[in-house]
CSV table of C-alpha atoms in Angstrom, one decimal:
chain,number,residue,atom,x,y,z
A,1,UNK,CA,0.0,0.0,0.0
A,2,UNK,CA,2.5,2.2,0.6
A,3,UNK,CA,3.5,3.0,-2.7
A,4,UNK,CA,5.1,5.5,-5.0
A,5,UNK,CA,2.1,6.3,-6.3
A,6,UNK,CA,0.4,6.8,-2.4
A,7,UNK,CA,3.6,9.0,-2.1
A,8,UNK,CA,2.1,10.9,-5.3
A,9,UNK,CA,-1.0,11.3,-3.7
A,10,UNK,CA,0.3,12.2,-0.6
A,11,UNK,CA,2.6,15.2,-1.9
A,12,UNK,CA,0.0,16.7,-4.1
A,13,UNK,CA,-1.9,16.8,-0.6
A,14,UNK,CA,0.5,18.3,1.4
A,15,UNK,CA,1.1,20.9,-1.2
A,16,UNK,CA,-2.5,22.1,-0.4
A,17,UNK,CA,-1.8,22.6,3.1
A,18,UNK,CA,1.0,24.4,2.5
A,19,UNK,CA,-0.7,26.8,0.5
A,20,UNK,CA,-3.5,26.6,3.1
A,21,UNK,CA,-0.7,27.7,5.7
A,22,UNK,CA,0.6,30.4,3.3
A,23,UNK,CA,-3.2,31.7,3.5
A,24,UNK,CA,-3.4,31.3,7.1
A,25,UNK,CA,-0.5,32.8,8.2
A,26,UNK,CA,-0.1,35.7,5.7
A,27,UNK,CA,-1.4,38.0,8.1
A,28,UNK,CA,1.5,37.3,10.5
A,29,UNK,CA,3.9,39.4,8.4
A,30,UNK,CA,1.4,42.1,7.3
A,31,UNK,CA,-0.1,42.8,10.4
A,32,UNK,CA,2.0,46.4,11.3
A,33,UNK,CA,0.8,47.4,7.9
A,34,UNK,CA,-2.9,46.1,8.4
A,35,UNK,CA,-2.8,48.2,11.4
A,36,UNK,CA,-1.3,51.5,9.5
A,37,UNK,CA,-3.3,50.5,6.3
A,38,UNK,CA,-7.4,49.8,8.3
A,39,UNK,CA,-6.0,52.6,11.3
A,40,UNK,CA,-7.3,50.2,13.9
A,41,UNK,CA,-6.3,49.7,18.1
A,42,UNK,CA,-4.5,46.6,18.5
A,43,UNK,CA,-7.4,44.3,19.5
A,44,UNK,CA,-9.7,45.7,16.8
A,45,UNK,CA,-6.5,44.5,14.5
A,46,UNK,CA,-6.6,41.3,16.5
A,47,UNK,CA,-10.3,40.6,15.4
A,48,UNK,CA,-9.1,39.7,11.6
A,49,UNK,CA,-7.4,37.2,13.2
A,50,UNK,CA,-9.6,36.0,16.2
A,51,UNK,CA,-12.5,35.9,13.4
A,52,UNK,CA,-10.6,33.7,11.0
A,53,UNK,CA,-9.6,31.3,13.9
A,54,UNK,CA,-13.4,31.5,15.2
A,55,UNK,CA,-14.4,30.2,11.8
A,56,UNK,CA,-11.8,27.5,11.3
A,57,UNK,CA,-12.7,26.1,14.9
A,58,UNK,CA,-16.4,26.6,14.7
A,59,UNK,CA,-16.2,24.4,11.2
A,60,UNK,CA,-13.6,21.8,13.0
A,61,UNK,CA,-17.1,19.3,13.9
A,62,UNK,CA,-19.1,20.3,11.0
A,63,UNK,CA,-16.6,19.6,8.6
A,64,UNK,CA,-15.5,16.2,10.5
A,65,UNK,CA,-18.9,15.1,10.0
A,66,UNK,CA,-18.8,16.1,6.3
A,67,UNK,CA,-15.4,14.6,5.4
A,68,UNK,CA,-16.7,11.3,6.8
A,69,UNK,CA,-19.7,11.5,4.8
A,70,UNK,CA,-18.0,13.1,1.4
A,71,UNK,CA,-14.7,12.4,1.5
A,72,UNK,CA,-11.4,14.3,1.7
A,73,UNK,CA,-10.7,15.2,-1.7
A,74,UNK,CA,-14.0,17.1,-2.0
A,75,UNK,CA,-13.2,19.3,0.9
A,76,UNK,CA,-9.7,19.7,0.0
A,77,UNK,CA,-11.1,21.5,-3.4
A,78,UNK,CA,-13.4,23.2,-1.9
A,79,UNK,CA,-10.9,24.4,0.7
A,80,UNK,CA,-8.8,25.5,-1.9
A,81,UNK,CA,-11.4,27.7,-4.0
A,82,UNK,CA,-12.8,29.5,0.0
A,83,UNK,CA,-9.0,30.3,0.2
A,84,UNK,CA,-8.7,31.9,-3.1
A,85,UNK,CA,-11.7,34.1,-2.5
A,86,UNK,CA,-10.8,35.0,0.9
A,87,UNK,CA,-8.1,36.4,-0.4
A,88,UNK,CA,-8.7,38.5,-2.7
A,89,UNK,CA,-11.3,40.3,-1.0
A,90,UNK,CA,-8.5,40.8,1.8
A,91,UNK,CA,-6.4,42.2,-1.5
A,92,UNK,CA,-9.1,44.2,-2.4
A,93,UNK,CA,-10.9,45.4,0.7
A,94,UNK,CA,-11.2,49.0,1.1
A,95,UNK,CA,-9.6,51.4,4.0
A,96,UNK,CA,-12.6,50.2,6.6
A,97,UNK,CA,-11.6,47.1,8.2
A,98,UNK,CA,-15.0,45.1,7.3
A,99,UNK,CA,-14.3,43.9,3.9
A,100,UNK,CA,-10.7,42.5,5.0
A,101,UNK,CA,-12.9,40.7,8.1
A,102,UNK,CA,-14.7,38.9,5.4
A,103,UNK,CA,-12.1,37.7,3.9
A,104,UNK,CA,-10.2,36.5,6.6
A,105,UNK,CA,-13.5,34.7,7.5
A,106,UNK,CA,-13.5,32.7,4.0
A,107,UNK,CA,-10.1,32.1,4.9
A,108,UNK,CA,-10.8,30.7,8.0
A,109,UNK,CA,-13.1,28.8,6.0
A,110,UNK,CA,-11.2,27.3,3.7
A,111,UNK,CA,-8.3,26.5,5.6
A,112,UNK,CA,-10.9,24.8,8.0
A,113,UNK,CA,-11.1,22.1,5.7
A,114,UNK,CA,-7.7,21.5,4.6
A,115,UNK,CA,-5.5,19.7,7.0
A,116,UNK,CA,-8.3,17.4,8.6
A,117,UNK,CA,-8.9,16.3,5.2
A,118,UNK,CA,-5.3,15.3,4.2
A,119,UNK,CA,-4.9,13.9,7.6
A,120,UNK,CA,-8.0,11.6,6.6
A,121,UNK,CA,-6.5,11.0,3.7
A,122,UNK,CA,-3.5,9.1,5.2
A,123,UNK,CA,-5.0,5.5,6.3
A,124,UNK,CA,-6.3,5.0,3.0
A,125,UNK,CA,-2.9,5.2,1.5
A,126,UNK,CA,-0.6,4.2,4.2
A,127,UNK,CA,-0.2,1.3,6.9
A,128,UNK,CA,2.2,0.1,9.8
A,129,UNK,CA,4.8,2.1,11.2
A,130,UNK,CA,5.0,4.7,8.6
A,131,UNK,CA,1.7,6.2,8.8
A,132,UNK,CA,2.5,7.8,12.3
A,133,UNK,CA,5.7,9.3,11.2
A,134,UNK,CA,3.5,10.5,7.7
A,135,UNK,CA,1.3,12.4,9.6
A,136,UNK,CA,4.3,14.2,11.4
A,137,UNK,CA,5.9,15.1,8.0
A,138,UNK,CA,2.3,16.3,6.9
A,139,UNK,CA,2.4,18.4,9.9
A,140,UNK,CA,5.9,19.9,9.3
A,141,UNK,CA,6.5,19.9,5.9
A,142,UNK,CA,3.2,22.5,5.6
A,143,UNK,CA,4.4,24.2,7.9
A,144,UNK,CA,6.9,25.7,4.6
A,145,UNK,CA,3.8,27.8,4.2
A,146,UNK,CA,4.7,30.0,6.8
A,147,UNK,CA,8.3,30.5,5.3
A,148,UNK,CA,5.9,31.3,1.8
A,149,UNK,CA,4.7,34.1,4.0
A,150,UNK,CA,7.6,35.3,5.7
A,151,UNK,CA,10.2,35.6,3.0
A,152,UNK,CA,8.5,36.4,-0.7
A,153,UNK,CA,4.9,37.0,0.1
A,154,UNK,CA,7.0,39.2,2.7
A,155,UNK,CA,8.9,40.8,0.1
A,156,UNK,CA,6.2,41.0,-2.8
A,157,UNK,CA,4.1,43.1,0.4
A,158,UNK,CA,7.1,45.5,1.1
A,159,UNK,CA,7.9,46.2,-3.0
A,160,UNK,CA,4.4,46.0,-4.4
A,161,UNK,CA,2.5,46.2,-2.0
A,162,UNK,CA,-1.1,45.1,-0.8
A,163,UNK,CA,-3.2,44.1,-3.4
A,164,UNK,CA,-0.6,42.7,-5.1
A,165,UNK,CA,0.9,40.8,-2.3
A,166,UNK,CA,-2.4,39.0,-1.3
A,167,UNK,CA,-3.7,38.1,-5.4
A,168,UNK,CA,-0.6,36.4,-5.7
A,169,UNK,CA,-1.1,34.5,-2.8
A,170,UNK,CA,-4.7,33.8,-4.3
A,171,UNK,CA,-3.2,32.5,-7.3
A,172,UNK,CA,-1.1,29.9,-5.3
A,173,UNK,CA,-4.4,28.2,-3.9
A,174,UNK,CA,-6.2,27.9,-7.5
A,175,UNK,CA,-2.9,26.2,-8.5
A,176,UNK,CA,-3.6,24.2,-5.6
A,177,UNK,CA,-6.9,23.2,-6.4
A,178,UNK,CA,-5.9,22.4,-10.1
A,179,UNK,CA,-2.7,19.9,-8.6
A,180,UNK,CA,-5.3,18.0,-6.6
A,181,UNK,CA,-7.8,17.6,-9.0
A,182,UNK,CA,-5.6,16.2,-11.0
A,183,UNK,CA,-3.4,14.2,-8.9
A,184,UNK,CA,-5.6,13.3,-5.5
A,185,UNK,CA,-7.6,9.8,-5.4
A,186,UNK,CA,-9.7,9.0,-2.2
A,187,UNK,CA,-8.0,5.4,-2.5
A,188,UNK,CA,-5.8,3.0,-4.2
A,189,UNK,CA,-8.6,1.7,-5.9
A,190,UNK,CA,-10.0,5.3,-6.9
A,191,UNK,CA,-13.3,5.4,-4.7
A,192,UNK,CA,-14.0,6.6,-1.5
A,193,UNK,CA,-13.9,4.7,1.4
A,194,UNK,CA,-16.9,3.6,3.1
A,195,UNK,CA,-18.9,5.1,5.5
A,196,UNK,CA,-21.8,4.6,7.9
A,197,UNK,CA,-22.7,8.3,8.2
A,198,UNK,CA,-25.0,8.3,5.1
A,199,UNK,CA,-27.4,11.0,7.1
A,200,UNK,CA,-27.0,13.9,9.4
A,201,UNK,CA,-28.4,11.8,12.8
A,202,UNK,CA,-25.7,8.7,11.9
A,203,UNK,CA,-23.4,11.6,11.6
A,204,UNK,CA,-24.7,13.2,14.4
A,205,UNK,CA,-24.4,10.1,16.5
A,206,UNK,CA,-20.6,9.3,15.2
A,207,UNK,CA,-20.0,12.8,16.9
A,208,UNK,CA,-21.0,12.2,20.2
A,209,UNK,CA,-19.6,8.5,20.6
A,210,UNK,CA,-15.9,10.3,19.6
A,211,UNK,CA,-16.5,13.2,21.8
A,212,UNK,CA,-17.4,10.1,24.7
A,213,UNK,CA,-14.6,8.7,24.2
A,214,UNK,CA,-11.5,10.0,26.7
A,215,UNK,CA,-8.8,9.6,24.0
A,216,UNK,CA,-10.2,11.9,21.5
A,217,UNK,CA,-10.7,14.5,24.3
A,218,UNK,CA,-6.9,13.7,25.3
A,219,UNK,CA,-6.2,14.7,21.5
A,220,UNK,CA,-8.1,17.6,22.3
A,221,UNK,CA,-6.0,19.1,25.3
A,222,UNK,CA,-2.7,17.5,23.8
A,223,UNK,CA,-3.4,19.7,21.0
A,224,UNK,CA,-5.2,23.0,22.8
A,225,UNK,CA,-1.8,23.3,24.9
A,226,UNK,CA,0.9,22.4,22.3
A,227,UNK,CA,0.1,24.2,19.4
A,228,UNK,CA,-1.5,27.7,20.8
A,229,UNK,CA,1.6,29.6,22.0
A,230,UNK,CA,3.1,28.8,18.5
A,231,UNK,CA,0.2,29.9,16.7
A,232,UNK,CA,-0.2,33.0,18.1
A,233,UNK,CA,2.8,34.2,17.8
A,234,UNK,CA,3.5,33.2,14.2
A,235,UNK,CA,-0.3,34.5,13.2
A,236,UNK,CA,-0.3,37.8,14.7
A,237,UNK,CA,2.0,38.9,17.8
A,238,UNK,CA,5.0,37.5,16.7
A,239,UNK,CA,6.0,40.2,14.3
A,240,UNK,CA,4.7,43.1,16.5
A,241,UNK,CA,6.6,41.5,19.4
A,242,UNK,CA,9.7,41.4,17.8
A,243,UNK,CA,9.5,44.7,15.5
A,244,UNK,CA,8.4,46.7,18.3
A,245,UNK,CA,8.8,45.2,21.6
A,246,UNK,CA,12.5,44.1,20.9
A,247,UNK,CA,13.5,46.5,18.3
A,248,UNK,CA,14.4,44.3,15.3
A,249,UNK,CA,13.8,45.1,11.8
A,250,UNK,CA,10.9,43.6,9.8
A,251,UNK,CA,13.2,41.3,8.0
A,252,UNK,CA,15.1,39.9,10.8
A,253,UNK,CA,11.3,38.9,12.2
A,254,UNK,CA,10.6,37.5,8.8
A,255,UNK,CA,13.8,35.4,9.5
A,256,UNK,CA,12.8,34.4,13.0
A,257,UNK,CA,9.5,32.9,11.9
A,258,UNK,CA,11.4,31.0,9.2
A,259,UNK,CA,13.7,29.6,12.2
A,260,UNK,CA,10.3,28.6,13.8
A,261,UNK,CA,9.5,26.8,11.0
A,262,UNK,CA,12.5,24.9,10.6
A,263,UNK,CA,12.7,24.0,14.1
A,264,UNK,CA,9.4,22.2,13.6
A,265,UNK,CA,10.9,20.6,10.6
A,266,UNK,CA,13.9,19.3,12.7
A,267,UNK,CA,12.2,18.2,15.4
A,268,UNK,CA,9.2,16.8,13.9
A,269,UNK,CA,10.7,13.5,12.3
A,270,UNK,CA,12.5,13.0,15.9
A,271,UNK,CA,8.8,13.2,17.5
A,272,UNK,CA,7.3,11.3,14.7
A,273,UNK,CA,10.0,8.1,15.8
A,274,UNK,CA,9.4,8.7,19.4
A,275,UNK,CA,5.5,8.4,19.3
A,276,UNK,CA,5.8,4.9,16.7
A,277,UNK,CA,8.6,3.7,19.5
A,278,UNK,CA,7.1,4.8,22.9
A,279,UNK,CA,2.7,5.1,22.0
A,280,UNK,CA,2.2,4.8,25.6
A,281,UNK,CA,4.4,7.6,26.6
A,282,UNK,CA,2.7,9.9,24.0
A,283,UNK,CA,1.1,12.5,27.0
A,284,UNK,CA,4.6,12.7,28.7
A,285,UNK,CA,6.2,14.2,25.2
A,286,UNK,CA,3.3,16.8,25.2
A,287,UNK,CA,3.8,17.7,28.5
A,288,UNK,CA,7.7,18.1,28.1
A,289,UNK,CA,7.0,20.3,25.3
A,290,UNK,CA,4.4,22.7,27.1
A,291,UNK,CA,6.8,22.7,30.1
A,292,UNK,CA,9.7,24.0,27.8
A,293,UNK,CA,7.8,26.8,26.3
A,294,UNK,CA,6.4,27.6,30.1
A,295,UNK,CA,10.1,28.1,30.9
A,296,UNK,CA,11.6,30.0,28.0
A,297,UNK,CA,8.5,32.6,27.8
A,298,UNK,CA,9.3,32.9,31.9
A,299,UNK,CA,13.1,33.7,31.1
A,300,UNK,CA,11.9,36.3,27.8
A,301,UNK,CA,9.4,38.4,30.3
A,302,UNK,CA,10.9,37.9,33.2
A,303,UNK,CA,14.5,39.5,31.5
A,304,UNK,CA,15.5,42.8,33.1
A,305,UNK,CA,15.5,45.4,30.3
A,306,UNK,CA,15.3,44.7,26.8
A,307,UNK,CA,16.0,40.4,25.7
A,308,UNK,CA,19.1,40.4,23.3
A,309,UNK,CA,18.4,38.7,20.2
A,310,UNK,CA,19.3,35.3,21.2
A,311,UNK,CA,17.3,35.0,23.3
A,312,UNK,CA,14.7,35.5,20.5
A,313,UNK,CA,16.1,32.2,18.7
A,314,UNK,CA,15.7,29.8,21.7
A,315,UNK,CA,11.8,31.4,22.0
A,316,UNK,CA,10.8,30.8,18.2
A,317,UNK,CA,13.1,27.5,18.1
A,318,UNK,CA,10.8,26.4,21.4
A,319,UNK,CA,7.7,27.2,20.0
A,320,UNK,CA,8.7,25.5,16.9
A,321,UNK,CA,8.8,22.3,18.5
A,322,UNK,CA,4.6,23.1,19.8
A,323,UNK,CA,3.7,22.4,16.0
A,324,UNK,CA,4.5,18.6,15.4
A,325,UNK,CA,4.0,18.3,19.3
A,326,UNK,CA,0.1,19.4,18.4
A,327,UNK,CA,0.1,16.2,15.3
A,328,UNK,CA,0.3,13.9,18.6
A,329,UNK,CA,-3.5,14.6,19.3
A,330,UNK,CA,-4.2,13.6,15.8
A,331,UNK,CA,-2.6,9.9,16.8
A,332,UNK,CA,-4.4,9.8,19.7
A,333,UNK,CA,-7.3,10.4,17.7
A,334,UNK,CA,-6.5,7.9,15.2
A,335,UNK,CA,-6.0,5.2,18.0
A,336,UNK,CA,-9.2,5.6,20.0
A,337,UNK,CA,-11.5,5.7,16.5
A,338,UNK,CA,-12.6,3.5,14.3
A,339,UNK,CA,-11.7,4.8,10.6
A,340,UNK,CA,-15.3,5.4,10.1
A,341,UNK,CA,-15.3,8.5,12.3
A,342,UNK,CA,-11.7,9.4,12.2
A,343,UNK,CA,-12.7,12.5,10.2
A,344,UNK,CA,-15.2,14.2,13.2
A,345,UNK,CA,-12.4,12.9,15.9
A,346,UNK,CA,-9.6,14.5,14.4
A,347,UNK,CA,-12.1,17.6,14.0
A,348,UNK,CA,-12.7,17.8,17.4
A,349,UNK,CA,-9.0,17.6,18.3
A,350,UNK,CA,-8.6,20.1,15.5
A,351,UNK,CA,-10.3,22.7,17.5
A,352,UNK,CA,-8.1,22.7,20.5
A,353,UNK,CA,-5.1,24.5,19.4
A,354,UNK,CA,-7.4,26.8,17.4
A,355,UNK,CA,-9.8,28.0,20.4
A,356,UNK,CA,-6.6,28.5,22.5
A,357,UNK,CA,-5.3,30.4,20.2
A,358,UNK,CA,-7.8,33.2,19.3
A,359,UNK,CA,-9.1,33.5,23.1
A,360,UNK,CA,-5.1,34.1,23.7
A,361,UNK,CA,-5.1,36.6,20.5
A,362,UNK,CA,-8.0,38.6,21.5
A,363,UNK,CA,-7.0,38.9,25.0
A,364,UNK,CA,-3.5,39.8,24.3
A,365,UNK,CA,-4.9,42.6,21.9
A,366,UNK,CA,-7.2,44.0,24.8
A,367,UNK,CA,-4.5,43.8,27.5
A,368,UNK,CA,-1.9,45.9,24.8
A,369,UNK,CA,-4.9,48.4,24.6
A,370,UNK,CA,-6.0,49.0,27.7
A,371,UNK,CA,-1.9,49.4,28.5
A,372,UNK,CA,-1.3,51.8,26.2
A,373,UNK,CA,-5.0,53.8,27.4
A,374,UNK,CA,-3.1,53.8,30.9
A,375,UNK,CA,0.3,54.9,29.2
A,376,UNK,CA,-0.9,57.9,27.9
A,377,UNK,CA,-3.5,58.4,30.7
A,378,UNK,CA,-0.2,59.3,32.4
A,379,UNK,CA,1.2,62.0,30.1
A,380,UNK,CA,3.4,59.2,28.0
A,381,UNK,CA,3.3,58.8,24.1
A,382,UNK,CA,1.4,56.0,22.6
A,383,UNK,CA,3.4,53.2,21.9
A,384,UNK,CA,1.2,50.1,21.8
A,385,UNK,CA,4.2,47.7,20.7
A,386,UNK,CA,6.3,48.1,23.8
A,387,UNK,CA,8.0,45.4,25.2
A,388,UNK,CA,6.4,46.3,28.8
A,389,UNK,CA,3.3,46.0,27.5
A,390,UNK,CA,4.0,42.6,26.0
A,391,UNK,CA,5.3,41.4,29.3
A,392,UNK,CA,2.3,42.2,30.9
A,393,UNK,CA,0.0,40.9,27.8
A,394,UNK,CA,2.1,37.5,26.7
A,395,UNK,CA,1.5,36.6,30.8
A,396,UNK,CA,-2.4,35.2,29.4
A,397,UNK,CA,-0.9,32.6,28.1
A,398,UNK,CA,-0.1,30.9,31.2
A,399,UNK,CA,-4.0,31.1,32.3
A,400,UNK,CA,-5.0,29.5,29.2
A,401,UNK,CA,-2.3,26.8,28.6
A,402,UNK,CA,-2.4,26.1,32.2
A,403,UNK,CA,-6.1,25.1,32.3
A,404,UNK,CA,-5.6,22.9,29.2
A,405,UNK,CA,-3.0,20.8,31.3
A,406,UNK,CA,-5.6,20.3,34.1
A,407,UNK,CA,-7.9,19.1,31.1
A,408,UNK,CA,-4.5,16.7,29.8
A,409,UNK,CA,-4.0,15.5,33.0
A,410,UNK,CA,-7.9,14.7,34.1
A,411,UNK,CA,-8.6,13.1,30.6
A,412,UNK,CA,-5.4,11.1,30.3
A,413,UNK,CA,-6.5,9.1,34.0
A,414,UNK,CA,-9.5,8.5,32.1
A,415,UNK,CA,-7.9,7.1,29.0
A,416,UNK,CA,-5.2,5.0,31.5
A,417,UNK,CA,-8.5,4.0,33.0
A,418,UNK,CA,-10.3,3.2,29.8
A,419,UNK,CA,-7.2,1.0,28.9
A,420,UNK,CA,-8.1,-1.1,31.4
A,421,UNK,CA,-11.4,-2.8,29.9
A,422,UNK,CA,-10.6,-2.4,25.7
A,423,UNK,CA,-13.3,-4.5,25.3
A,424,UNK,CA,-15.7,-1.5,26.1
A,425,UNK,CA,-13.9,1.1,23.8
A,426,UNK,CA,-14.4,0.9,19.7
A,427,UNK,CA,-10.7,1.6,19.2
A,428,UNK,CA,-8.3,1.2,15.6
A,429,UNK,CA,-7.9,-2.7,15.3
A,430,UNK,CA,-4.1,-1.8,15.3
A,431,UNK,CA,-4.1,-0.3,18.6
A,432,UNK,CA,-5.5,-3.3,20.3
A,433,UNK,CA,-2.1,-5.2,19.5
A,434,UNK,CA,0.4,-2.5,20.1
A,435,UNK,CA,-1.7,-1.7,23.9
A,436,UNK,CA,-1.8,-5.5,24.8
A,437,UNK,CA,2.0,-5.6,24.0
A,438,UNK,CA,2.9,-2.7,25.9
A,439,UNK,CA,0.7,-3.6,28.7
A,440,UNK,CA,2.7,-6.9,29.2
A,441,UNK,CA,6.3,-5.1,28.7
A,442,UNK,CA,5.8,-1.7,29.8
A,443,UNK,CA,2.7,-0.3,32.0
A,444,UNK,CA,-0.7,1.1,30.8
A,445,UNK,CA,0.7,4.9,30.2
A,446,UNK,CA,-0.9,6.6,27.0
């Protein structure tokens, strides 16, 4: 099964999430000229994202329920064509901020139905070993989209401008959508794979069993406290944060997001072999990895003065380890569901990174607000950027990250628990074997 021509399939699908993370994070490098270009306060400029990440989480379920019903390659189209539109309208939108909001919602829209649908697309074309450490290469290698945004569709915005910048980008996802229409296949025998769901109240049923189940909710967490922090800073704050709280130039922030993109890239094969070696020690990697972004934002606000540069690598290279973290919620997912409803489990776990990250947006763009109100309240000049201010604002992050542990820790006692009767939990055939193996040689640890 795991052929070249299931590697075929598989690149043409990855190269629609990358565009998908091109469109997703192209915000990330415009946003001090979306502020300067719609004249907004920084959490009215934090709405264009927080509404695009509302949309993408609020179609996580929906479109879970419809990729198990339709199929991926369907949504992965359409995905591609809501991008394209979204975009141009953000090209196009006029001086007020509400046109841009629009499309930033269709964007949200169509990125919504991207990378669930390639992940669904995996154990059709893939089995064993390998399909574990394919989903962490799905994972990374999109995250090359975010480089697309940071170096030229950073460097088309700064010489040509707006419009221009954003209808290239645009362009990008119709190529997309041409490459898997060509190339994509459901299967290796060209149909879709079967499915139970064939109406709305099967569909709706399939929901609620996965959402029942305590490994799909420990995707959920696993994901809500890996990938937020990351997100966040690479979709909005990061540029702001380093332009204006630490004083670099737009291009060395450019950089730094390319070195958190590579440091997903690095680490994510390693992660990928741990989880295929050690599946029962799965929740220990995630909580290594929130625990190292816990301490190195602690050493960045917690610096007396201004952090030196460095200090800017270890933070992006930390966070950049957060994004292949997050794919381990997708295999817990994948182990706890039956293929059946792997699309609405891996939609639910879908949303966790995504609703962390826009509350943490929103409230980081009120905090840096109502700072700056106080600032010149006291006879100061405005200066919403300072790095003061993001000390104080980057501090939500350990409210919401924190209660997503408590939620990893309650529902991962649950799974350990479930573990114990697998006769009472519809599970993946495979994971039946590898938990009775590891039960015998190593403990009952998820």
């Amino acid at each position: 099964m795991n052929s070249s021509r299931a590697w075929l399939v598989w690149g043409a699908a990855v190269f629609a999430y990358i565009v998908a993370v091109l469109q997703r994070s192209s915000l990330g490098v415009a946003g001090v000229e979306a502020r300067g270009l719609f004249d907004v306060s920084a959490s009215t400029l934090s709405t264009l994202a927080v509404v695009q990440l509302i949309v993408y989480a609020g179609l996580q379920i929906p479109v879970g329920v419809m990729l198990d019903k339709v199929g991926p390659k369907a949504l992965i189209v359409t995905g591609g064509v809501l991008l394209a539109a979204g975009q141009l309208v953000v090209a196009f939108a006029p001086p007020a901020i509400g046109m841009a909001i629009v499309g930033r919602m269709l964007v949200g829209a169509g990125d919504a139905m991207t990378f669930i649908s390639v992940i669904r697309l995996l154990p059709s074309w893939f089995r064993g070993p390998i399909l574990p450490q394919v989903s962490q290469w799905t994972g990374n290698i999109g995250q090359f989209g975010q480089i697309l945004s940071a170096v030229p569709l950073s460097i088309v915005l700064h010489g040509a401008g707006w419009s221009p910048a954003f209808v290239s980008a645009a362009a990008l996802s119709v190529v997309a959508v041409v490459v898997v229409v060509v190339l994509v296949s459901e299967s290796p025998d060209g149909a879709a794979a079967p499915t139970t769901a064939t109406t709305w109240a099967a569909a709706g049923r399939q929901l609620v069993d996965s959402a029942r189940r305590p490994g799909t909710r420990l995707g959920f967490w696993s994901h809500f406290v890996t990938q937020s922090s990351g997100t966040v800073f690479s979709l909005l704050w990061g540029v702001p944060f380093l332009v204006g709280g630490l004083g670099l130039s737009s291009g060395e922030a450019s950089g730094l997001l390319a070195v958190l993109v590579a440091s997903g890239v690095v680490a994510g094969p390693i992660l990928g072999l741990l989880v295929a070696r050690f599946p029962l020690r799965r929740s220990n990697l995630v909580l290594g990895i929130v625990a190292a972004m816990g301490v190195v934002w602690a050493v960045v606000l917690a610096w007396p003065g201004t952090p030196p540069p460095w200090i800017a690598v270890v933070l992006v290279i930390v966070l950049g380890v957060g994004g292949p973290g997050s794919i381990i919620g997708f295999d817990f997912a994948r182990s706890f569901n039956p293929l059946r409803s792997l699309g609405v489990a891996n939609g639910i776990v879908n949303v966790g990174g995504f609703l962390a990250s826009f509350v943490m947006m929103f409230l980081i763009g009120v905090v840096l607000d109502r700072l700056d109100a106080a600032r010149v309240a006291s006879g100061a000049a405005s200066d919403v950027f300072a790095f003061e201010s993001f000390r104080v604002a980057f501090l939500v992050q350990y409210v919401v990250v924190g209660a997503g542990v408590i939620g990893l820790v309650v529902e991962r006692r649950r799974t350990r628990s479930g573990l114990h009767r697998e006769e009472g939990i519809e599970v993946a055939p495979i994971w039946v074997a590898v938990m009775r193996r590891w039960r015998t040689r190593r403990g009952r640890r998820p």
